[in-house]
Amino acid sequence: MDFCQLLREERQRAREAAQPKSPIIVETEKPTKDEVSSLWQDASLEVWTKRLKIDIEKFVKGSIPSVYYIPDWITKDEEDAILERVYAVSNKNDKWVNLKHRRLQMWGGEVKTPFNPEPLPQWLMQISHTLVDMGVFTEEMKPNHALINEYGVGNSIMPHQDGPAYFPLVAIISTGAECRVTFERHREADTLTELQPAIQNNDVRHFDFQLKRRSLLLFTGEAYTRYLHSIDNVEVGTRISLTIRHVISTSLD
């Protein structure tokens, strides 16, 4: 028996016993990008500040009836928090829909017959409640749908009307970059004006202005029903807009 070898082995075991044991590392699967996105959507905007009720008539913009514009409606921190949640949705997620001159996300459900509403993400619900608190929307017609549009330099959306599927009131929050919005009278409105010459002198055929970053645009009434609106003139950066509305379920039945 080799006692020297046994002694060496015993000393080695003693040294190993005296050393702290390494922690046991349990490997866990990393969350997928879609799971991370879901966590972001369920998180509220911690930097969001409460808004008080406003007199909307103080924010009339231009001479078209029922167009309102509030510059600097959100803060830089609120803008950053919104963009963080928008881009938490990965480019490969089918929530992004690629169109010819822009891409978008749709929240609240697809607007079709029948309309099956889906809950808005927590942060969009937060904005929805704020628009109700301000007196812009009513509790009965509070926003239940949002389109998030991404416009790069040179991107645009052609003149269009939002149509009868929505309650005739639109709230658009601009982030990331500024652009130009244009209102132009619908051809059907021209026909109506010809039948009502008394109001012809007060009609505005075309009206445009710049939408600044962090601004809020609202339009309703004649601006919604008698005018088309379009977006262009994104010259620098990437614009993310939140178009927030109420889908009228009964109108789709």
CSV table of C-alpha atoms in Angstrom, one decimal, residues 19-215:
chain,number,residue,atom,x,y,z
A,19,GLN,CA,-13.1,25.5,-1.0
A,20,PRO,CA,-16.5,27.2,-1.5
A,21,LYS,CA,-18.8,25.3,-3.8
A,22,SER,CA,-19.7,26.8,-7.1
A,23,PRO,CA,-23.4,27.8,-7.4
A,24,ILE,CA,-25.6,25.6,-9.4
A,25,ILE,CA,-26.6,27.4,-12.5
A,26,VAL,CA,-30.0,26.4,-13.9
A,27,GLU,CA,-30.3,27.4,-17.5
A,28,THR,CA,-33.7,28.8,-18.5
A,29,GLU,CA,-34.9,29.5,-21.9
A,30,LYS,CA,-34.7,33.2,-23.0
A,31,PRO,CA,-38.1,34.8,-23.7
A,32,THR,CA,-38.9,35.1,-27.4
A,33,LYS,CA,-39.2,38.6,-29.0
A,34,ASP,CA,-43.0,38.2,-29.1
A,35,GLU,CA,-43.1,37.4,-25.4
A,36,VAL,CA,-41.0,40.5,-24.6
A,37,SER,CA,-43.3,42.5,-26.8
A,38,SER,CA,-46.3,41.2,-24.9
A,39,LEU,CA,-44.8,42.3,-21.6
A,40,TRP,CA,-44.2,45.8,-23.0
A,41,GLN,CA,-47.8,46.1,-24.3
A,42,ASP,CA,-49.2,45.1,-20.9
A,43,ALA,CA,-47.1,47.7,-19.1
A,44,SER,CA,-48.5,51.1,-18.4
A,45,LEU,CA,-46.7,54.4,-19.3
A,46,GLU,CA,-45.0,55.2,-16.0
A,47,VAL,CA,-44.1,58.7,-17.2
A,48,TRP,CA,-47.7,59.5,-18.3
A,49,THR,CA,-49.2,62.5,-16.7
A,50,LYS,CA,-52.9,63.1,-16.0
A,51,ARG,CA,-54.7,65.7,-18.1
A,52,LEU,CA,-57.5,67.8,-17.0
A,53,LYS,CA,-60.7,68.6,-18.9
A,54,ILE,CA,-60.1,71.3,-21.6
A,55,ASP,CA,-62.2,73.8,-23.6
A,56,ILE,CA,-61.6,72.3,-27.0
A,57,GLU,CA,-62.7,75.4,-28.8
A,58,LYS,CA,-59.6,77.2,-27.6
A,59,PHE,CA,-57.6,74.9,-30.0
A,60,VAL,CA,-59.4,75.5,-33.3
A,61,LYS,CA,-57.1,75.3,-36.2
A,62,GLY,CA,-57.8,77.0,-39.5
A,63,SER,CA,-61.1,77.8,-41.1
A,64,ILE,CA,-62.4,74.3,-41.7
A,65,PRO,CA,-65.1,73.5,-39.1
A,66,SER,CA,-64.1,71.1,-36.3
A,67,VAL,CA,-60.4,70.9,-36.7
A,68,TYR,CA,-58.4,71.2,-33.5
A,69,TYR,CA,-54.6,71.2,-32.9
A,70,ILE,CA,-52.7,71.0,-29.6
A,71,PRO,CA,-48.9,71.4,-30.0
A,72,ASP,CA,-46.6,69.7,-27.4
A,73,TRP,CA,-49.5,67.6,-26.1
A,74,ILE,CA,-47.1,65.0,-24.8
A,75,THR,CA,-43.7,65.4,-23.3
A,76,LYS,CA,-40.3,64.1,-24.6
A,77,ASP,CA,-40.4,61.4,-21.9
A,78,GLU,CA,-43.9,60.3,-22.9
A,79,GLU,CA,-42.9,60.3,-26.6
A,80,ASP,CA,-39.9,58.0,-25.8
A,81,ALA,CA,-42.1,55.7,-23.8
A,82,ILE,CA,-44.6,55.4,-26.6
A,83,LEU,CA,-41.9,54.7,-29.2
A,84,GLU,CA,-40.3,52.1,-26.9
A,85,ARG,CA,-43.6,50.1,-26.9
A,86,VAL,CA,-44.2,50.5,-30.6
A,87,TYR,CA,-40.8,49.1,-31.5
A,88,ALA,CA,-41.0,46.4,-28.9
A,89,VAL,CA,-43.0,44.6,-31.6
A,90,SER,CA,-40.3,42.9,-33.7
A,91,ASN,CA,-40.1,43.5,-37.4
A,92,LYS,CA,-40.9,39.8,-38.0
A,93,ASN,CA,-44.0,40.0,-35.9
A,94,ASP,CA,-47.1,39.8,-38.2
A,95,LYS,CA,-48.6,42.7,-36.1
A,96,TRP,CA,-46.6,44.9,-38.5
A,97,VAL,CA,-48.4,45.2,-41.9
A,98,ASN,CA,-46.3,46.5,-44.8
A,99,LEU,CA,-48.1,48.8,-47.2
A,100,LYS,CA,-46.8,50.6,-50.3
A,101,HIS,CA,-45.8,53.9,-48.6
A,102,ARG,CA,-45.9,53.0,-44.9
A,103,ARG,CA,-46.3,50.2,-42.5
A,104,LEU,CA,-48.7,49.9,-39.5
A,105,GLN,CA,-49.9,48.0,-36.5
A,106,MET,CA,-53.6,47.6,-35.7
A,107,TRP,CA,-54.8,47.3,-32.1
A,108,GLY,CA,-58.4,46.7,-31.0
A,109,GLY,CA,-59.4,44.3,-33.7
A,110,GLU,CA,-59.9,44.2,-37.4
A,111,VAL,CA,-62.6,46.6,-38.6
A,112,LYS,CA,-64.9,44.3,-40.5
A,113,THR,CA,-68.4,42.7,-40.4
A,114,PRO,CA,-68.9,41.5,-37.8
A,115,PHE,CA,-66.6,43.6,-35.6
A,116,ASN,CA,-65.0,41.5,-32.9
A,117,PRO,CA,-63.3,44.0,-30.5
A,118,GLU,CA,-60.1,43.0,-28.8
A,119,PRO,CA,-58.7,44.7,-25.7
A,120,LEU,CA,-56.3,47.5,-26.3
A,121,PRO,CA,-52.8,47.1,-24.7
A,122,GLN,CA,-52.5,48.7,-21.3
A,123,TRP,CA,-50.6,51.7,-22.5
A,124,LEU,CA,-53.1,52.5,-25.3
A,125,MET,CA,-55.9,52.1,-22.8
A,126,GLN,CA,-54.1,54.7,-20.7
A,127,ILE,CA,-54.2,57.2,-23.6
A,128,SER,CA,-57.8,56.3,-24.3
A,129,HIS,CA,-58.8,57.1,-20.7
A,130,THR,CA,-56.9,60.4,-20.9
A,131,LEU,CA,-58.9,61.5,-24.0
A,132,VAL,CA,-62.1,60.8,-22.1
A,133,ASP,CA,-60.9,62.6,-19.0
A,134,MET,CA,-60.1,65.7,-21.2
A,135,GLY,CA,-63.7,65.7,-22.5
A,136,VAL,CA,-62.6,64.9,-26.1
A,137,PHE,CA,-64.4,61.5,-26.2
A,138,THR,CA,-67.3,60.5,-24.0
A,139,GLU,CA,-67.3,57.4,-21.8
A,140,GLU,CA,-69.9,55.8,-24.1
A,141,MET,CA,-67.8,56.4,-27.2
A,142,LYS,CA,-64.4,56.1,-25.6
A,143,PRO,CA,-61.6,55.0,-28.0
A,144,ASN,CA,-61.5,51.2,-28.6
A,145,HIS,CA,-59.2,51.1,-31.7
A,146,ALA,CA,-55.8,52.4,-32.7
A,147,LEU,CA,-53.7,52.3,-35.8
A,148,ILE,CA,-50.0,52.9,-35.4
A,149,ASN,CA,-48.5,54.2,-38.7
A,150,GLU,CA,-44.8,54.4,-39.5
A,151,TYR,CA,-43.8,56.9,-42.2
A,152,GLY,CA,-40.2,57.2,-43.5
A,153,VAL,CA,-38.8,60.1,-45.5
A,154,GLY,CA,-41.0,60.5,-48.6
A,155,ASN,CA,-43.7,58.2,-47.3
A,156,SER,CA,-47.4,59.4,-47.4
A,157,ILE,CA,-51.0,58.4,-47.3
A,158,MET,CA,-53.3,59.5,-50.1
A,159,PRO,CA,-56.5,61.6,-49.5
A,160,HIS,CA,-59.2,59.5,-47.9
A,161,GLN,CA,-62.1,59.4,-45.5
A,162,ASP,CA,-62.3,57.2,-42.5
A,163,GLY,CA,-65.9,56.2,-43.2
A,164,PRO,CA,-69.0,55.2,-41.2
A,165,ALA,CA,-67.4,52.3,-39.3
A,166,TYR,CA,-66.1,54.8,-36.8
A,167,PHE,CA,-67.7,57.4,-34.6
A,168,PRO,CA,-66.9,60.7,-36.4
A,169,LEU,CA,-64.1,61.8,-34.2
A,170,VAL,CA,-60.4,61.2,-34.8
A,171,ALA,CA,-57.4,61.8,-32.4
A,172,ILE,CA,-53.9,61.6,-34.0
A,173,ILE,CA,-50.8,61.8,-31.8
A,174,SER,CA,-47.6,62.5,-33.8
A,175,THR,CA,-44.2,61.3,-32.6
A,176,GLY,CA,-40.7,60.9,-34.1
A,177,ALA,CA,-40.9,63.5,-36.9
A,178,GLU,CA,-43.2,66.1,-38.2
A,179,CYS,CA,-45.2,66.0,-41.4
A,180,ARG,CA,-47.9,67.9,-43.3
A,181,VAL,CA,-51.6,67.1,-43.0
A,182,THR,CA,-53.9,68.3,-45.8
A,183,PHE,CA,-57.7,68.6,-45.8
A,184,GLU,CA,-59.5,68.9,-49.1
A,185,ARG,CA,-63.2,69.0,-49.8
A,186,HIS,CA,-64.8,65.8,-51.0
A,187,ARG,CA,-66.4,65.9,-54.5
A,188,GLU,CA,-69.7,64.9,-52.9
A,189,ALA,CA,-69.4,68.0,-50.7
A,190,ASP,CA,-68.9,70.1,-53.8
A,191,THR,CA,-72.2,68.8,-55.1
A,192,LEU,CA,-73.9,69.6,-51.8
A,193,THR,CA,-72.5,73.1,-51.9
A,194,GLU,CA,-73.9,73.7,-55.4
A,195,LEU,CA,-77.3,72.8,-54.0
A,196,GLN,CA,-76.8,75.2,-51.0
A,197,PRO,CA,-75.2,78.4,-52.6
A,198,ALA,CA,-75.8,80.4,-49.4
A,199,ILE,CA,-72.9,78.6,-47.7
A,200,GLN,CA,-70.6,78.5,-50.7
A,201,ASN,CA,-68.6,81.6,-49.8
A,202,ASN,CA,-67.8,80.2,-46.4
A,203,ASP,CA,-66.5,76.8,-47.7
A,204,VAL,CA,-62.8,76.1,-47.7
A,205,ARG,CA,-61.7,73.8,-50.5
A,206,HIS,CA,-58.1,73.1,-49.3
A,207,PHE,CA,-56.2,73.6,-46.0
A,208,ASP,CA,-52.9,72.2,-44.9
A,209,PHE,CA,-50.4,72.7,-42.0
A,210,GLN,CA,-47.5,71.0,-40.3
A,211,LEU,CA,-48.1,68.5,-37.6
A,212,LYS,CA,-45.2,68.9,-35.1
A,213,ARG,CA,-43.7,66.1,-33.0
A,214,ARG,CA,-45.6,65.4,-29.8
A,215,SER,CA,-48.7,67.2,-31.0
